Short mmCIF file of C-alpha atoms in Angstrom, two decimals:
data_model
loop_
_atom_site.label_atom_id
_atom_site.label_comp_id
_atom_site.label_asym_id
_atom_site.label_seq_id
_atom_site.Cartn_x
_atom_site.Cartn_y
_atom_site.Cartn_z
CA MET M 14 0.01 -0.08 0.42
CA ARG M 15 2.82 2.05 0.56
CA ALA M 16 4.80 1.62 -2.38
CA MET M 17 0.98 2.42 -4.27
CA MET M 18 1.46 5.67 -2.84
CA ARG M 19 4.76 6.31 -3.33
CA LEU M 20 4.56 5.58 -7.16
CA LYS M 21 1.29 7.68 -7.68
CA ASP M 22 2.69 10.71 -5.37
CA VAL M 23 5.04 10.35 -7.93
CA CYS M 24 3.75 9.43 -11.37
CA LEU M 25 1.85 13.27 -9.97
CA VAL M 26 5.37 15.00 -10.08
CA ARG M 27 5.81 13.74 -13.42
CA LEU M 28 2.34 14.95 -15.27
CA PRO M 29 3.15 18.88 -15.29
CA SER M 30 6.67 17.71 -16.48
CA ILE M 31 4.30 15.22 -19.41
CA LEU M 32 1.69 18.38 -19.63
CA LEU M 33 5.21 20.90 -20.43
CA LEU M 34 6.94 18.70 -23.04
CA GLY M 35 4.09 17.36 -24.49
CA LEU M 36 2.62 21.66 -25.37
CA VAL M 37 6.11 22.18 -25.69
CA TYR M 38 6.03 18.83 -29.23
CA LEU M 39 3.18 19.81 -30.54
CA THR M 40 4.18 23.69 -30.48
CA TYR M 41 6.67 23.05 -32.97
CA VAL M 42 5.00 20.92 -35.07
CA LEU M 43 2.59 24.16 -35.11
CA ILE M 44 4.94 26.24 -35.70
CA GLY M 45 7.04 24.05 -38.25
CA GLY M 46 4.34 22.75 -40.10
CA VAL M 47 2.80 27.33 -40.57
CA ILE M 48 7.26 27.67 -42.20
CA PHE M 49 6.59 25.42 -44.15
CA TRP M 50 3.13 26.75 -45.29
CA ASN M 51 5.14 29.93 -46.11
CA LEU M 52 7.89 28.75 -47.28
CA GLU M 53 6.36 26.06 -49.87
CA GLY M 54 3.20 26.83 -50.59
CA ASP M 55 3.06 30.20 -52.62
CA LEU M 56 6.26 28.25 -55.14
CA GLY M 57 3.67 25.06 -54.85
CA GLN M 58 0.73 26.85 -56.03
CA LYS M 59 3.19 28.77 -59.26
CA ASP M 60 4.44 24.88 -60.29
CA MET M 61 1.20 23.84 -60.79
CA GLY M 62 1.02 26.56 -62.77
CA LEU M 63 3.79 26.85 -64.81
CA LEU M 64 3.23 22.73 -65.21
CA LEU M 65 -0.79 23.70 -66.48
CA GLN M 66 0.61 26.00 -69.18
CA SER M 67 3.54 23.37 -70.34
CA LYS M 68 0.80 20.76 -70.67
CA GLU M 69 -2.17 23.86 -72.95
CA ARG M 70 1.53 24.93 -74.61
CA LEU M 71 2.41 20.50 -75.84
CA LEU M 72 -1.19 20.51 -76.70
CA THR M 73 -0.98 23.00 -78.74
CA THR M 74 2.33 21.54 -80.53
CA TYR M 75 1.26 18.93 -80.82
CA THR M 76 -2.30 19.09 -82.61
CA CYS M 77 -1.78 15.15 -82.66
CA LEU M 78 -2.59 14.30 -79.23
CA ASN M 79 -5.08 15.13 -77.26
CA GLN M 80 -5.45 14.85 -72.77
CA GLU M 81 -6.19 10.66 -74.18
CA GLY M 82 -3.11 10.67 -75.07
CA LEU M 83 -1.41 12.20 -73.21
CA GLU M 84 -2.36 11.18 -70.62
CA ALA M 85 -0.78 7.61 -72.11
CA VAL M 86 2.40 9.73 -72.26
CA ALA M 87 2.60 10.76 -68.99
CA GLN M 88 1.91 6.21 -67.90
CA VAL M 89 4.48 4.88 -69.93
CA VAL M 90 7.15 7.94 -68.07
CA GLN M 91 5.40 7.04 -64.70
CA ASP M 92 5.98 3.46 -65.71
CA ALA M 93 9.64 4.07 -66.69
CA SER M 94 11.15 6.10 -63.74
CA LYS M 95 9.32 3.07 -61.57
CA VAL M 96 12.03 -0.01 -63.23
CA GLY M 97 14.98 2.55 -63.70
CA LEU M 98 14.62 2.84 -67.88
CA SER M 99 16.42 6.22 -69.66
CA LEU M 100 13.95 7.39 -72.39
CA ARG M 101 16.89 9.41 -73.90
CA GLY M 102 17.88 8.63 -76.77
CA ASN M 103 17.62 4.52 -78.55
CA HIS M 104 19.37 2.90 -75.50
CA THR M 105 18.47 1.38 -72.15
CA THR M 106 20.25 0.78 -69.07
CA ASP M 107 19.80 -2.16 -66.57
CA GLY M 108 17.39 -1.21 -64.34
CA PHE M 109 17.17 -0.81 -61.25
CA TRP M 110 17.56 -3.56 -60.22
CA LYS M 111 20.86 -4.65 -60.80
CA PHE M 112 22.45 -6.35 -57.37
CA THR M 113 24.37 -3.13 -56.02
CA SER M 114 20.76 -1.03 -56.59
CA SER M 115 19.31 -3.95 -55.48
CA ALA M 116 21.73 -4.63 -52.48
CA VAL M 117 20.93 -0.60 -51.61
CA PHE M 118 17.09 -1.23 -51.55
CA ALA M 119 17.91 -3.93 -48.48
CA ALA M 120 19.44 -1.27 -47.31
CA THR M 121 16.74 0.65 -47.32
CA VAL M 122 14.02 -1.20 -46.79
CA VAL M 123 16.16 -2.54 -43.00
CA THR M 124 17.50 0.95 -42.25
CA THR M 125 13.78 2.57 -42.55
CA ILE M 126 14.74 4.82 -45.48
CA GLY M 127 12.28 3.89 -47.91
CA TYR M 128 12.52 6.57 -50.00
CA GLY M 129 10.07 5.02 -52.62
CA ASN M 130 12.16 5.39 -56.05
CA MET M 131 12.07 1.71 -55.98
CA SER M 132 9.60 -1.19 -54.87
CA PRO M 133 9.12 -4.43 -55.85
CA SER M 134 5.60 -5.63 -57.73
CA SER M 135 5.46 -9.03 -57.98
CA THR M 136 3.25 -11.25 -55.06
CA ALA M 137 6.38 -12.99 -54.39
CA GLY M 138 8.80 -9.70 -53.86
CA GLN M 139 6.15 -8.34 -51.66
CA ILE M 140 6.44 -11.58 -49.56
CA PHE M 141 9.75 -11.45 -48.68
CA CYS M 142 9.95 -7.59 -48.65
CA VAL M 143 8.25 -7.74 -45.68
CA PHE M 144 9.43 -10.77 -43.81
CA PHE M 145 12.83 -10.13 -43.86
CA ALA M 146 11.80 -6.19 -42.95
CA LEU M 147 10.34 -8.04 -40.39
CA PHE M 148 13.62 -9.26 -39.40
CA GLY M 149 16.38 -7.15 -40.36
CA ILE M 150 14.60 -4.05 -38.58
CA PRO M 151 16.07 -5.37 -35.26
CA LEU M 152 19.30 -6.90 -36.66
CA ASN M 153 19.93 -3.61 -37.06
CA MET M 154 19.28 -1.75 -34.85
CA VAL M 155 20.95 -4.23 -32.53
CA VAL M 156 24.30 -3.38 -35.12
CA LEU M 157 23.69 -0.10 -35.43
CA ASN M 158 23.68 -0.06 -31.12
CA ARG M 159 26.55 -1.92 -30.96
CA VAL M 160 28.84 0.12 -33.61
CA GLY M 161 27.55 3.80 -31.98
CA LYS M 162 27.91 2.45 -28.87
CA TYR M 163 31.91 1.62 -30.35
CA MET M 164 32.60 4.38 -31.46
CA LEU M 165 31.58 5.55 -27.88
CA VAL M 166 34.17 3.83 -26.03
CA ILE M 167 36.55 5.12 -28.61
CA GLU M 168 35.73 8.64 -27.61
CA ARG M 169 34.87 8.49 -23.96
CA ASN M 170 38.10 6.42 -23.93
CA ILE M 171 40.19 8.93 -26.29
CA SER M 172 38.55 11.79 -23.47
CA ASP M 173 40.06 9.43 -20.65
CA PHE M 174 43.87 9.27 -21.72
CA LEU M 175 44.25 13.87 -22.49
CA GLU M 176 42.09 13.66 -19.09
CA GLY M 177 44.42 12.28 -17.30
CA LYS M 178 47.66 13.87 -19.44
CA THR M 179 45.48 17.78 -18.64
CA GLY M 180 44.21 16.82 -15.67
CA ARG M 181 41.33 19.42 -16.98
CA ARG M 182 37.64 17.81 -17.58
CA THR M 183 35.59 19.54 -18.98
CA CYS M 184 37.75 21.09 -20.82
CA THR M 185 38.65 18.11 -21.82
CA ARG M 186 35.30 16.44 -22.42
CA PHE M 187 33.95 19.10 -24.36
CA PHE M 188 36.82 19.34 -26.71
CA VAL M 189 37.19 16.02 -27.43
CA HIS M 190 32.88 16.58 -28.62
CA LEU M 191 33.68 19.10 -30.41
CA VAL M 192 36.46 17.05 -32.32
CA SER M 193 34.53 14.60 -32.71
CA PHE M 194 31.08 16.13 -34.13
CA LEU M 195 33.22 18.20 -36.66
CA SER M 196 35.53 14.52 -37.72
CA GLY M 197 31.66 12.96 -37.96
CA ALA M 198 30.44 16.47 -40.20
CA ALA M 199 33.17 15.75 -42.10
CA LEU M 200 33.12 12.51 -43.16
CA PHE M 201 29.85 12.02 -43.43
CA PHE M 202 28.62 15.05 -44.88
CA ILE M 203 31.31 17.48 -46.13
CA MET M 204 32.98 14.56 -48.09
CA PRO M 205 29.63 12.66 -49.75
CA MET M 206 28.78 15.91 -50.79
CA LEU M 207 31.81 16.79 -52.96
CA VAL M 208 31.76 12.56 -53.78
CA PHE M 209 27.52 13.50 -54.59
CA GLN M 210 27.89 17.87 -56.31
CA GLN M 211 30.48 15.02 -58.54
CA HIS M 212 28.32 11.82 -59.62
CA GLU M 213 24.79 13.47 -58.97
CA GLY M 214 25.06 17.15 -60.83
CA TRP M 215 23.40 19.08 -57.59
CA THR M 216 24.27 21.89 -55.65
CA TYR M 217 25.49 21.94 -52.20
CA SER M 218 23.10 22.43 -50.93
CA GLN M 219 21.11 19.91 -52.46
CA ALA M 220 23.56 17.39 -51.46
CA ILE M 221 23.81 18.62 -47.92
CA TYR M 222 20.35 18.55 -47.88
CA TYR M 223 19.65 14.84 -49.35
CA CYS M 224 22.65 13.62 -46.72
CA PHE M 225 20.79 14.33 -43.01
CA ILE M 226 17.20 13.34 -45.09
CA THR M 227 18.97 9.82 -45.59
CA LEU M 228 21.28 9.73 -42.44
CA SER M 229 18.01 10.43 -40.42
CA THR M 230 16.49 7.91 -42.50
CA ILE M 231 13.02 10.53 -43.84
CA GLY M 232 14.23 9.50 -47.05
CA PHE M 233 11.10 11.59 -48.47
CA GLY M 234 12.42 10.59 -51.84
CA ASP M 235 12.94 13.37 -53.55
CA PHE M 236 16.89 12.92 -53.93
CA VAL M 237 18.16 9.85 -54.69
CA ALA M 238 21.16 8.72 -55.01
CA ASP M 239 22.62 6.60 -58.35
CA ASN M 240 19.02 6.60 -59.19
CA ASN M 241 19.61 8.63 -62.99
CA PRO M 242 18.78 6.22 -65.51
CA ASP M 243 21.00 8.63 -67.91
CA LYS M 244 24.59 8.17 -66.20
CA GLU M 245 26.81 5.59 -65.86
CA TYR M 246 27.45 5.24 -62.39
CA PRO M 247 30.57 3.16 -60.68
CA GLU M 248 31.11 -0.12 -59.88
CA TRP M 249 32.22 1.10 -56.15
CA TYR M 250 29.69 4.09 -56.28
CA SER M 251 27.08 2.08 -54.59
CA ILE M 252 29.56 0.05 -52.05
CA LEU M 253 30.43 3.12 -50.87
CA MET M 254 27.01 4.25 -50.54
CA ALA M 255 26.02 0.85 -48.53
CA SER M 256 28.47 1.99 -46.14
CA TRP M 257 28.05 5.49 -46.17
CA ILE M 258 25.03 4.45 -44.87
CA PHE M 259 25.55 1.91 -42.53
CA PHE M 260 28.23 4.44 -40.58
CA GLY M 261 26.53 7.28 -40.77
CA LEU M 262 23.27 6.07 -39.62
CA ALA M 263 25.28 4.80 -36.36
CA TRP M 264 27.36 8.17 -36.03
CA LEU M 265 23.98 10.49 -35.99
CA ALA M 266 22.42 8.48 -34.03
CA LEU M 267 24.86 8.82 -31.15
CA LEU M 268 24.31 12.52 -32.41
CA ILE M 269 21.45 12.41 -31.86
CA ASN M 270 21.07 10.42 -28.14
CA HIS M 271 24.06 13.10 -27.24
CA SER M 272 21.27 15.52 -27.52
CA ILE M 273 17.90 14.07 -26.17
CA ASP M 274 20.21 13.68 -23.04
CA ILE M 275 20.80 17.53 -23.18
CA LEU M 276 17.24 17.93 -23.40
CA GLU M 277 16.62 15.22 -19.91
CA ARG M 278 19.36 17.65 -18.17
CA LEU M 279 17.26 20.54 -19.39
CA ASN M 280 14.26 19.41 -18.49
CA THR M 281 15.11 18.03 -14.59
CA HIS M 282 16.89 21.59 -14.79
CA ILE M 283 13.62 23.11 -15.40
CA LYS M 284 12.07 21.41 -13.76
CA GLN M 285 13.45 21.58 -10.32
CA ARG M 286 12.88 24.60 -10.37
CA TRP M 287 10.34 26.12 -11.19
CA GLY M 288 8.70 22.62 -9.59
CA GLY M 289 9.61 24.35 -6.30
CA GLN M 290 9.94 21.25 -4.12
CA GLN M 291 10.77 17.74 -4.81
CA LEU M 292 8.98 14.82 -3.15
CA GLU M 293 9.15 13.80 0.60
CA GLY M 294 11.81 11.64 1.34
CA GLU M 295 13.38 11.34 -2.22
CA SER M 296 16.98 11.13 -0.69
CA GLY M 297 18.62 8.14 -0.02
CA SER M 298 16.59 4.63 -1.41
CA GLY M 299 13.78 7.00 -2.20
CA LYS M 300 15.71 8.29 -5.05
CA ARG M 301 15.13 5.25 -7.08
CA ASP M 302 11.90 5.53 -7.35
CA ASN M 303 12.31 8.76 -9.49
CA PRO M 304 12.82 6.61 -13.01
CA ASP M 305 14.62 9.66 -14.04
CA THR M 306 16.89 9.35 -11.16
CA GLN M 307 17.49 6.30 -11.74
CA VAL M 308 17.98 6.10 -15.39
CA GLU M 309 20.87 8.57 -14.86
CA GLU M 310 22.45 6.71 -11.62
CA ASP M 311 22.14 3.91 -14.19
CA GLU M 312 24.08 5.56 -16.87
CA ILE M 313 27.06 7.18 -14.77
CA GLN M 314 27.22 3.94 -12.50
CA LYS M 315 27.69 1.41 -16.51
CA PRO M 316 30.58 0.55 -16.44
CA PRO M 317 32.13 1.44 -20.24
CA ILE M 318 31.80 -1.92 -22.69
CA THR M 319 36.08 -3.08 -23.24
CA GLN M 320 34.73 -6.30 -26.16
#
């Protein structure tokens, strides 16, 4: 009974914090929607107007082409884009389903990126994709989590080594975190940006945008590397892409975990400052009843991975 009362008190204390986080989250999403609406809304209407003008110009130029013929041509173009067929000139490509591009597609499935530029069309392929993702997504999360932990262990070992040499904990850890962030940004954003600009013909801003959308697993599909049927890509290009996606996901996941930790600490600071009071008996064994405190203590007491 006493334990139930204590748990009830903890829930009552945490309720305002949950409501505050929910309010911040909702406000953040709504503000983002308003900004996207203002940035893209007028442009979308303008693009629709230009497309309608192009359609009328096309029907006027090619008088033998009526509305039904235009729809048939559009369907051919759409089907060709789905299979990676080039409509320029008299040559054809191997399409999307080569071994290298198929391997990259499998990687986008288990990483949940899902560009949408290619997808299985056969019944057997669709059924296999379901089971492949069902077991592949958890396996991918476990592997990425382990790789991210190894990255974190390397970072901590370097930090501990430099701390032993300098004797300055705060400055050393800040310096190591900064170098780690800059190195990761150069390796997973700057260098791929240059490669994509060279082989895809994108602008630098488009390449950076594609890097983040891919590594964050958002995967809109508006920009997809190794996807243009009118370009000849080297064989190493797909292998490099798959390696970049795998290690980049692990690095960005580690960075996002750091951001989550910062937000959790900020939430704890705000709750302590504006809450005004804590539970009675929270000291000693009572701290273990607070889920936030328990998680923080577990993270501090957890020894680094050495295997």
